[in-house]
Each structure stands twice: as C-alpha cells, then as structure tokens.
Coordinates of C-alpha atoms and ligand atoms in Angstrom, one line a residue:
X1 CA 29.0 9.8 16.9
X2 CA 27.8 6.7 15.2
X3 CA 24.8 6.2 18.1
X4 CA 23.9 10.3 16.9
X5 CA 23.8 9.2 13.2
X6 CA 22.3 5.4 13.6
X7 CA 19.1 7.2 15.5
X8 CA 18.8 9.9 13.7
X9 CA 18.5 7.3 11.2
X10 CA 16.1 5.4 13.2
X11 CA 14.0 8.7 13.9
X12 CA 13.4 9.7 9.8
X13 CA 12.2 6.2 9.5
X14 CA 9.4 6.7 12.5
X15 CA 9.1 9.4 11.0
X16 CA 8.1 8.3 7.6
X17 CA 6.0 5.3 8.8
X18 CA 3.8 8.1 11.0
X19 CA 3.2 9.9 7.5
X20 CA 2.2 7.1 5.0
X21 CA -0.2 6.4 8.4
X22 CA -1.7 10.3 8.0
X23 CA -0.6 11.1 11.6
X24 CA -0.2 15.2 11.9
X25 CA 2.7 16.8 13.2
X26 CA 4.5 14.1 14.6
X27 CA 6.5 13.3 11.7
X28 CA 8.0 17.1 11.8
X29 CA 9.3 16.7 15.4
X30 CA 11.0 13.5 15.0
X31 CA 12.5 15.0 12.0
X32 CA 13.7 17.6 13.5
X33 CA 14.9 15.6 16.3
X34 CA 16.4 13.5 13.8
X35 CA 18.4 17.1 12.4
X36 CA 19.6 18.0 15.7
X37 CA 21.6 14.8 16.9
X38 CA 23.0 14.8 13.1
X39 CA 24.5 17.9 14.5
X40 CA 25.5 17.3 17.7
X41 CA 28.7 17.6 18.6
X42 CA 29.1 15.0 21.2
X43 CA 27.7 11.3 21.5
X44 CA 24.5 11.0 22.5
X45 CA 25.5 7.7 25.0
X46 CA 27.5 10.7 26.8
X47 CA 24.4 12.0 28.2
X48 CA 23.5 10.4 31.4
X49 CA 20.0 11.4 32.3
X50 CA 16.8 11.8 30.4
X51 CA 16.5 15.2 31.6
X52 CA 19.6 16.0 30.1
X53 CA 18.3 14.7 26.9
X54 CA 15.5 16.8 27.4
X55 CA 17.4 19.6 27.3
X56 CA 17.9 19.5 23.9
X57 CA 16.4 21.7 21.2
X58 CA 13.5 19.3 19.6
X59 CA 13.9 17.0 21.8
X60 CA 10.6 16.0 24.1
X61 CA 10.3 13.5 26.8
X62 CA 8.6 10.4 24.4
X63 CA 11.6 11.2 21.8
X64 CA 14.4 11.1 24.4
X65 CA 13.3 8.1 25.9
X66 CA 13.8 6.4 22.5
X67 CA 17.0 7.8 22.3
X68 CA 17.7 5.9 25.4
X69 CA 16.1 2.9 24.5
X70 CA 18.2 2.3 21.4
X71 CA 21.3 2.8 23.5
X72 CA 20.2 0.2 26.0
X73 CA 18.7 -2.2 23.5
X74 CA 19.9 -1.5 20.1
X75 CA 16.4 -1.3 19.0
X76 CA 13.2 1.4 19.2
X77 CA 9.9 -0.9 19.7
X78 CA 7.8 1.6 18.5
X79 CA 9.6 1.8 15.3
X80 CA 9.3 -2.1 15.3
X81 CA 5.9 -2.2 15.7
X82 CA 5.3 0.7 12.8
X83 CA 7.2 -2.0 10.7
X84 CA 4.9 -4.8 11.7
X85 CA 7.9 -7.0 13.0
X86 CA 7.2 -9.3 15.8
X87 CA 7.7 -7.2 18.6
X88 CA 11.2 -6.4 17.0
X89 CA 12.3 -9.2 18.6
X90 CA 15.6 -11.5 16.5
X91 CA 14.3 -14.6 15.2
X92 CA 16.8 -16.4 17.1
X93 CA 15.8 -15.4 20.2
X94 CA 12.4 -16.2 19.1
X95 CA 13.9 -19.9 18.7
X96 CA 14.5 -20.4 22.7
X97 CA 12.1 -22.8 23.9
X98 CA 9.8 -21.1 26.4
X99 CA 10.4 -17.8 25.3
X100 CA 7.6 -15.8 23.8
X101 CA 7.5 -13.2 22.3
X102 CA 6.3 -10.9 25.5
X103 CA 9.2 -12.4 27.9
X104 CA 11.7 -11.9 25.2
X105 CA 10.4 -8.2 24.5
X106 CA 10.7 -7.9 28.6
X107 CA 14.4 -9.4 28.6
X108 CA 15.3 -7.0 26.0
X109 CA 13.9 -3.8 27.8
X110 CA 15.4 -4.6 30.9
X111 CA 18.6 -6.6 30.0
X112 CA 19.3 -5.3 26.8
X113 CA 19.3 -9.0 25.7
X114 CA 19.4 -9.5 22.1
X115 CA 21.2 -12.6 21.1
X116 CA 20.8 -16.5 22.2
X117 CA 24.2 -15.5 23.3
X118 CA 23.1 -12.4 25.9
X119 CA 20.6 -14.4 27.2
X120 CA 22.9 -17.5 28.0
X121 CA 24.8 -15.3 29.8
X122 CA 22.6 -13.0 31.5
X123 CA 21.0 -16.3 32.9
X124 CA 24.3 -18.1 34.1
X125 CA 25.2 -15.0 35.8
X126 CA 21.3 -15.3 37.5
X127 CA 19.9 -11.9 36.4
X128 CA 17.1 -12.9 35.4
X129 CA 15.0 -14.4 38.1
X130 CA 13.7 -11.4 39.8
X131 CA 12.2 -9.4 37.3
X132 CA 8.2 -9.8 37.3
X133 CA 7.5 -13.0 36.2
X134 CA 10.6 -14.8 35.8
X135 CA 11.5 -17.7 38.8
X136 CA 14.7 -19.5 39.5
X137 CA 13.2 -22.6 37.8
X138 CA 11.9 -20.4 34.4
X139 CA 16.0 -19.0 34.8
X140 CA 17.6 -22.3 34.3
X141 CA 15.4 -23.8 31.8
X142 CA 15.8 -20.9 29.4
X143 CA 19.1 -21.0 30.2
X144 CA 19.2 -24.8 29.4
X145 CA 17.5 -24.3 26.0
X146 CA 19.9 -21.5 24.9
X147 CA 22.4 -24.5 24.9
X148 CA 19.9 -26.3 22.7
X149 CA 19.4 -23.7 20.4
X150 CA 23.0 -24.2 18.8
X151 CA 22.6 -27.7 18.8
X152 CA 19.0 -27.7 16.9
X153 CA 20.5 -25.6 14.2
X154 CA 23.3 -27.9 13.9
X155 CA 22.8 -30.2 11.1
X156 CA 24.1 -34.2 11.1
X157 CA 25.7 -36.1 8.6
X158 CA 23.2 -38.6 7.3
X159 CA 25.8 -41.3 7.9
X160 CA 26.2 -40.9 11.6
X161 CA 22.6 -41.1 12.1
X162 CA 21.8 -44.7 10.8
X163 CA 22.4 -46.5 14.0
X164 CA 20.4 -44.1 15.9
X165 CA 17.6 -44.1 13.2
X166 CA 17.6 -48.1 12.8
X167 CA 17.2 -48.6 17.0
X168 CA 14.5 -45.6 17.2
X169 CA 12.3 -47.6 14.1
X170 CA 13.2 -50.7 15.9
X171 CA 12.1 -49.7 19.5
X172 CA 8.9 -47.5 18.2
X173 CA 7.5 -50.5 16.3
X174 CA 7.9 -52.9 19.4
X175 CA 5.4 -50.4 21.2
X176 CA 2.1 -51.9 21.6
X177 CA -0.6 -50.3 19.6
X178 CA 2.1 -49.1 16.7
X179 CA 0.8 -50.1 13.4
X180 CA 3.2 -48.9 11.2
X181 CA 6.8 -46.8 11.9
X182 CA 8.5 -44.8 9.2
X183 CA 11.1 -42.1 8.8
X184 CA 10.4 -39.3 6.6
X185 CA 11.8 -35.7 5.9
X186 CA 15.5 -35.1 5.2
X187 CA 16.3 -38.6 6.2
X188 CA 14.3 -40.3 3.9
X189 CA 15.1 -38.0 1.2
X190 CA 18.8 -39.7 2.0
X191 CA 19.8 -36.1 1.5
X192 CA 23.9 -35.6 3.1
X193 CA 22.7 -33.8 5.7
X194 CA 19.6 -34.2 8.3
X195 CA 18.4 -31.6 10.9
X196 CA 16.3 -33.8 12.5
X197 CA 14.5 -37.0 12.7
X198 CA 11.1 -37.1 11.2
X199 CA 9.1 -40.2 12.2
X200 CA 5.6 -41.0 11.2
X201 CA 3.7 -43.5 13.6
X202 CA 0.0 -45.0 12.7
X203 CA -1.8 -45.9 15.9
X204 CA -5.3 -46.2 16.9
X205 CA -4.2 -45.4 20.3
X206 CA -2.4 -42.7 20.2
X207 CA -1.8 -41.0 23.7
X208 CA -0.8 -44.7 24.7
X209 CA 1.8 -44.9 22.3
X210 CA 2.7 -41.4 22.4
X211 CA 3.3 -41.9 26.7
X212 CA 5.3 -45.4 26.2
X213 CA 7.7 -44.0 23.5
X214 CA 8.7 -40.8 25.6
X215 CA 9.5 -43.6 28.3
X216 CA 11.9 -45.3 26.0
X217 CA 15.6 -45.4 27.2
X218 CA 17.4 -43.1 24.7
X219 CA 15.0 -40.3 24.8
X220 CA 16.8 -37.4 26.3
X221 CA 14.7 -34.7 27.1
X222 CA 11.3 -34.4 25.7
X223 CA 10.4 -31.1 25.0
X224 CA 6.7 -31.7 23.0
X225 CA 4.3 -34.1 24.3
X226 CA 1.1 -34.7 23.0
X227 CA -1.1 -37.2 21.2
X228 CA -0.6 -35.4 17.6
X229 CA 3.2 -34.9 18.0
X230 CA 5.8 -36.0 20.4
X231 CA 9.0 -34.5 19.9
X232 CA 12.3 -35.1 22.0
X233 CA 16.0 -35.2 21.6
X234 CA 18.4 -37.9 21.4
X235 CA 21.8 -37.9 23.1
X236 CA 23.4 -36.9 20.6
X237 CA 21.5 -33.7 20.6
X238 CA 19.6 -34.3 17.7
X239 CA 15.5 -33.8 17.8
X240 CA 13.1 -36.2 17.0
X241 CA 9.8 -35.4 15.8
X242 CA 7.2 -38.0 15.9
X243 CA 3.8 -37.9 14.1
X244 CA 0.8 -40.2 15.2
X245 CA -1.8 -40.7 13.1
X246 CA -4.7 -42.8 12.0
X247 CA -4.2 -45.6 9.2
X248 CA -6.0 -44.2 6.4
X249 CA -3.9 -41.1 6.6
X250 CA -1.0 -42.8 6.1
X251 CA 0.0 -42.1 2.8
X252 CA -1.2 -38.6 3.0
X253 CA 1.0 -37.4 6.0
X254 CA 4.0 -39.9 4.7
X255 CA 3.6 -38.0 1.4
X256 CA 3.6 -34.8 3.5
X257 CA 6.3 -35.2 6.3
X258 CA 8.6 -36.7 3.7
X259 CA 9.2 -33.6 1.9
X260 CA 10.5 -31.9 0.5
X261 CA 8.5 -29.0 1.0
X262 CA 9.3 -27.9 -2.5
X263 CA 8.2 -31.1 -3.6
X264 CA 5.1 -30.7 -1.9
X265 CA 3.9 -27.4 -3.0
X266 CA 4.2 -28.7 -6.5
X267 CA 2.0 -31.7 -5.4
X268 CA -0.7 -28.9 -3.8
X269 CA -0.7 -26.9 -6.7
X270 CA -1.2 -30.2 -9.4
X271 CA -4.4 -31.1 -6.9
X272 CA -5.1 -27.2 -7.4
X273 CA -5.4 -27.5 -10.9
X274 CA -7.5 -30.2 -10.5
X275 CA -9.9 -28.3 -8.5
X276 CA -8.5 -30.8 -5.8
X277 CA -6.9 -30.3 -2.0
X278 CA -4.1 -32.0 -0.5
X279 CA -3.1 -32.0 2.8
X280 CA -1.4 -34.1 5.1
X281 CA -4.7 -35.9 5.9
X282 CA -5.4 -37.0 2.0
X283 CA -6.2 -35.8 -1.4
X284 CA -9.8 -34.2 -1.4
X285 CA -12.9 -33.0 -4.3
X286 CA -14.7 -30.9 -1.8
X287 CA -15.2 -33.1 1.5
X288 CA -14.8 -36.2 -0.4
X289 CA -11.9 -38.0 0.1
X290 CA -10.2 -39.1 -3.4
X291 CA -6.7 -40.9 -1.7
X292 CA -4.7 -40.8 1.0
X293 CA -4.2 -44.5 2.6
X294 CA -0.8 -45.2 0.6
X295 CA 1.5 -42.5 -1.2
X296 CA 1.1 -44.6 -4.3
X297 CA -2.7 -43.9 -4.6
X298 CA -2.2 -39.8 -4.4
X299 CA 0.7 -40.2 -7.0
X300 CA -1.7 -41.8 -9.1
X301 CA -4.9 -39.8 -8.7
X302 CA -2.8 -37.3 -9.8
X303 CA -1.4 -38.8 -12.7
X304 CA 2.1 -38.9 -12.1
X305 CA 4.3 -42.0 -11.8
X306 CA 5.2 -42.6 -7.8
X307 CA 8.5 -40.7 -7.2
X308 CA 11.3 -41.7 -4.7
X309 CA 12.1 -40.0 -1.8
X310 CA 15.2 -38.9 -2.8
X311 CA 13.9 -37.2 -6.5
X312 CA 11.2 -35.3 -4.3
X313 CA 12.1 -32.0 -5.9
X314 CA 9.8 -28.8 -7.1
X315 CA 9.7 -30.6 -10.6
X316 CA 7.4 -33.2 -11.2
X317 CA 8.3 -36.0 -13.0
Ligands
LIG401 N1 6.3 -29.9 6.8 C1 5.5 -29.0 6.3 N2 4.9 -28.1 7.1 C2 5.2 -28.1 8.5 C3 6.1 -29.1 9.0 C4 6.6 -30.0 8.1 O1 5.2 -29.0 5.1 N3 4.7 -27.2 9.3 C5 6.9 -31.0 5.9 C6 7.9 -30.4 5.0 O2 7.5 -30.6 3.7 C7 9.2 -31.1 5.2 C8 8.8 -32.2 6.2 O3 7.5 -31.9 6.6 O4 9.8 -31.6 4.1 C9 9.8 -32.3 7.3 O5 10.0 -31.1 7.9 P1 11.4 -30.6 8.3 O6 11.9 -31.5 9.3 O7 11.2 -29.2 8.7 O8 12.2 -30.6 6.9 P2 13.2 -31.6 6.3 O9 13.0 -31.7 4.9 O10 13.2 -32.9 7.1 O11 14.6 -31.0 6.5 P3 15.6 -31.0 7.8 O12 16.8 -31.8 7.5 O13 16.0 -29.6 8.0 O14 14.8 -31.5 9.0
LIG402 MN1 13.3 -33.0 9.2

C-alpha cells in the first residue's frame, strides 16, 4: 500500500498549494481523494485501467490520471509545477548535454525515465528514437553524453593533471593570435582536487583562435564552441573550459575564473561598499572603468594586499 499512502501524500500537498492560490473547491476533492486511497484496501498499481480508477468514490478522471502518472513516473507534474520546480525534472537529468528541460519532461511521461541511469538504458536498448521528435542520431548522442555525465562529476587529483595542463598551456600559447594563456579555477587555486580545467585566453582574434585550438590533437570531443567560450574534453575525460577575451580584461576575468567563487563574492561585495561593480570585465564607478587590465590593480583599488591563488577564500586578507 505504500503507492496508496505516497499519493495520497502527494494529493494533500496539491491540495494545499490550490488553497494558499484561492482556487474553490478543488482542494476538497483532492482531499477527499487523498482520504479514500488512505483507505483502500488494495494497491492502487493493482488497478489496470483508468476507468477502473474512475470507479472509485472521489475519484474523477483529471485525479485518476495523476494517480497513474505517479505510478508510471514517480512524479505528478502538476504538483511540480504548483511547487515552481523546473518541470519536476532531477537535476541530474537536467545535466545531460542536449537535454532540455521539455525533451526530458517528454522522456519521463513516456519512459518513465528519471535517472541518468534510465535514460542510458532506455537509449541502448533504442527506445527512444521514435517518439515525436527524437531521431536515431539525437538517440545515440544522449546516450553518449549519459556516459559523460559520470565522468564530468568525477573530480581529478590535481597531481595527475600537470602533464596534461603544462602541454594544453604550451600548445594554446603556440596558437597564432594568443596573447596570453593561463589556468585558473580549482587548478590554480592548487586545491587536491580539480573538476575541470579552467583556461583563460587573451586574443584580439578570437574566433581564429577559438577554431585552431578545437583543431589541436588532444581535444576529444568538443562539446561548446564559440568565440566567448570553447569548451571540450581531454582523453582523460576531463573538461576543458576555455575563456577568450580582450587584453584589458585580463585581470578582471583572471581575478574572476580563478575563484573561488566565495572569494569572489567577498571581492563584489568590498567594490559594493565602495559604491563600486566588479565583474569579470573590470572593476567599475558607474560606466567608468577603475581596473581591470592586471589582478594586482583591482586588489589595490580596493585596498587589499594582492592574495594568492591558493588563499582565495571568503575572508579577505
Ligand atoms: N565562475 C563564476 N560564475 C560562473 C562560472 C564561473 O563565478 N558562471 C567562477 C567561479 O568563481 C569559479 C571559477 O569561475 O571559481 C571557475 O569555475 P568552476 O570551474 O565552476 O569552479 P572551480 O573553482 O574551478 O572548481 P572545480 O574544481 O569544481 O572546477
Ligand atoms: Mn573549474
């Protein structure tokens, strides 16, 4: 009886949510609906049809076709939506390249898909091309990004990711029209663990440089491409994120890509204070720009010694 007492569950809350929003009636039936699986003597999964369902006292059409929803998906979307999630559907799903939120909603009314998991094997086992809108092609590159997914959330041990880190800097800077190369987030931070490879890139050409490094021989599969942000994976499986920008942002987006984001809020709110901005394109009064070109100039213009990568914490020195 644990489906019976889960949606009944399920029901009070829709139920609640359609009261605090002043909607009449409605909250009375789906508590009474809510009252009569509570009491039912047999499972509600044991009742095949929605006419069946139907048959029961308090239970209307729109009511028993949530019932059967939830044993199909695990979830109510209209209940979702009353609690303002994203289309109730599990952030990890939502972490599936190429997945929206409206083909993920669509897997999980027809396929009961739920998990990175369900949805690796729903693909392999070719279920989903067929449904509107989803080819043989879209089929095996979601299901080759479910295999990423693990492999994204999977963090590296700093030391394993030297060599890798020295030949990417090496490679990027030999591309003509790169200015300057650095590494920044966790990896400048020199914190144990890395989750993937920041790289900041100053270039006054920057779809150029963008195109020649997603040519370069140890880029795996590139998965962002653009003349902001190219982002790609190593062989390893780890992702690199590049960032191109122009040379007088430098220090501004170093300051910002570096990290940590802790680190950087307390920066934001010091410029606050100042009635000042800072962003990853500078340090600003207004329009006017006050620093940006080196990390050492925002550190100053806000009065604070310049701080190592690796002390980049919430408190400011
Ligand atoms: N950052 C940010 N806002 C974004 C993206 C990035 O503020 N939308 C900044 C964060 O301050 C962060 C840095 O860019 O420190 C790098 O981002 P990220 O790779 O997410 O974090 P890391 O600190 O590098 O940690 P991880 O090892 O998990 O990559
Ligand atoms: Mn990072």
């Amino acid at each position: 009886m644990e489906n019976n007492a889960r949606i009944a569950v399920l029901l009070r809350q829709i139920a609640a949510l359609l009261e605090e929003q002043g909607v009449d009636f409605k909250p009375t039936a789906y508590r009474r609906a809510a009252k009569v699986l509570d009491e039912l003597k047999r499972d509600v999964s044991s009742f095949k049809e929605l006419k069946e369902l139907e048959g029961l006292p308090g239970i209307g059409e729109s009511i028993a076709k949530k019932i059967q929803e939830y044993l199909k998906t695990k979830r109510i979307a209209a209940l979702d939506k009353l609690l303002g999630m994203q289309g109730g559907i599990p952030p990890t799903l939502m972490e599936v390249e190429g997945l929206g939120p409206k083909r993920a909603r669509q897997l999980q009314m027809a396929l009961g898909i739920q998990t990175v998991a369900d949805l690796a094997r729903a693909a392999g086992q070719g279920k989903l091309k067929g449904l509107p809108g989803f080819s043989e092609t879209m089929q095996a590159k979601l299901l080759a990004n479910t295999k990423r997914v693990s492999e994204r959330t999977r963090r590296f041990p700093r030391e394993e990711l030297k060599d890798d880190v020295a030949t990417l800097l090496k490679k990027i800077r030999s591309v003509s029209g790169v200015e300057r190369c650095e590494v920044a987030g966790s990896f400048r931070r020199e914190k144990e663990t890395v989750g993937d490879i920041d790289v900041l890139v100053v270039t006054r050409s920057a779809k150029n440089v963008s195109d020649a490094i997603a040519l370069l021989p140890f880029v795996r599969d590139v998965v962002a491409h653009g003349d902001k942000k190219l982002s790609f994976d190593l062989k390893s499986g780890i992702r690199v994120d590049i960032r191109l920008v122009k040379r007088d942002q430098w220090g501004a987006a170093l300051l910002y890509f570096t990290g940590s984001k802790e680190h950087n809020i307390a920066l934001r709110k010091r410029a606050i204070q100042r009635g000042w901005k800072l962003n990853e394109y500078g340090l600003f009064e207004g329009e006017k720009i006050i620093a940006s070109r080196e990390e050492e100039d925002i550190y100053k213009a806000l009065e604070l010694p310049y701080t190592e990568p690796r002390q980049r914490t919430d408190i400011l020195s």
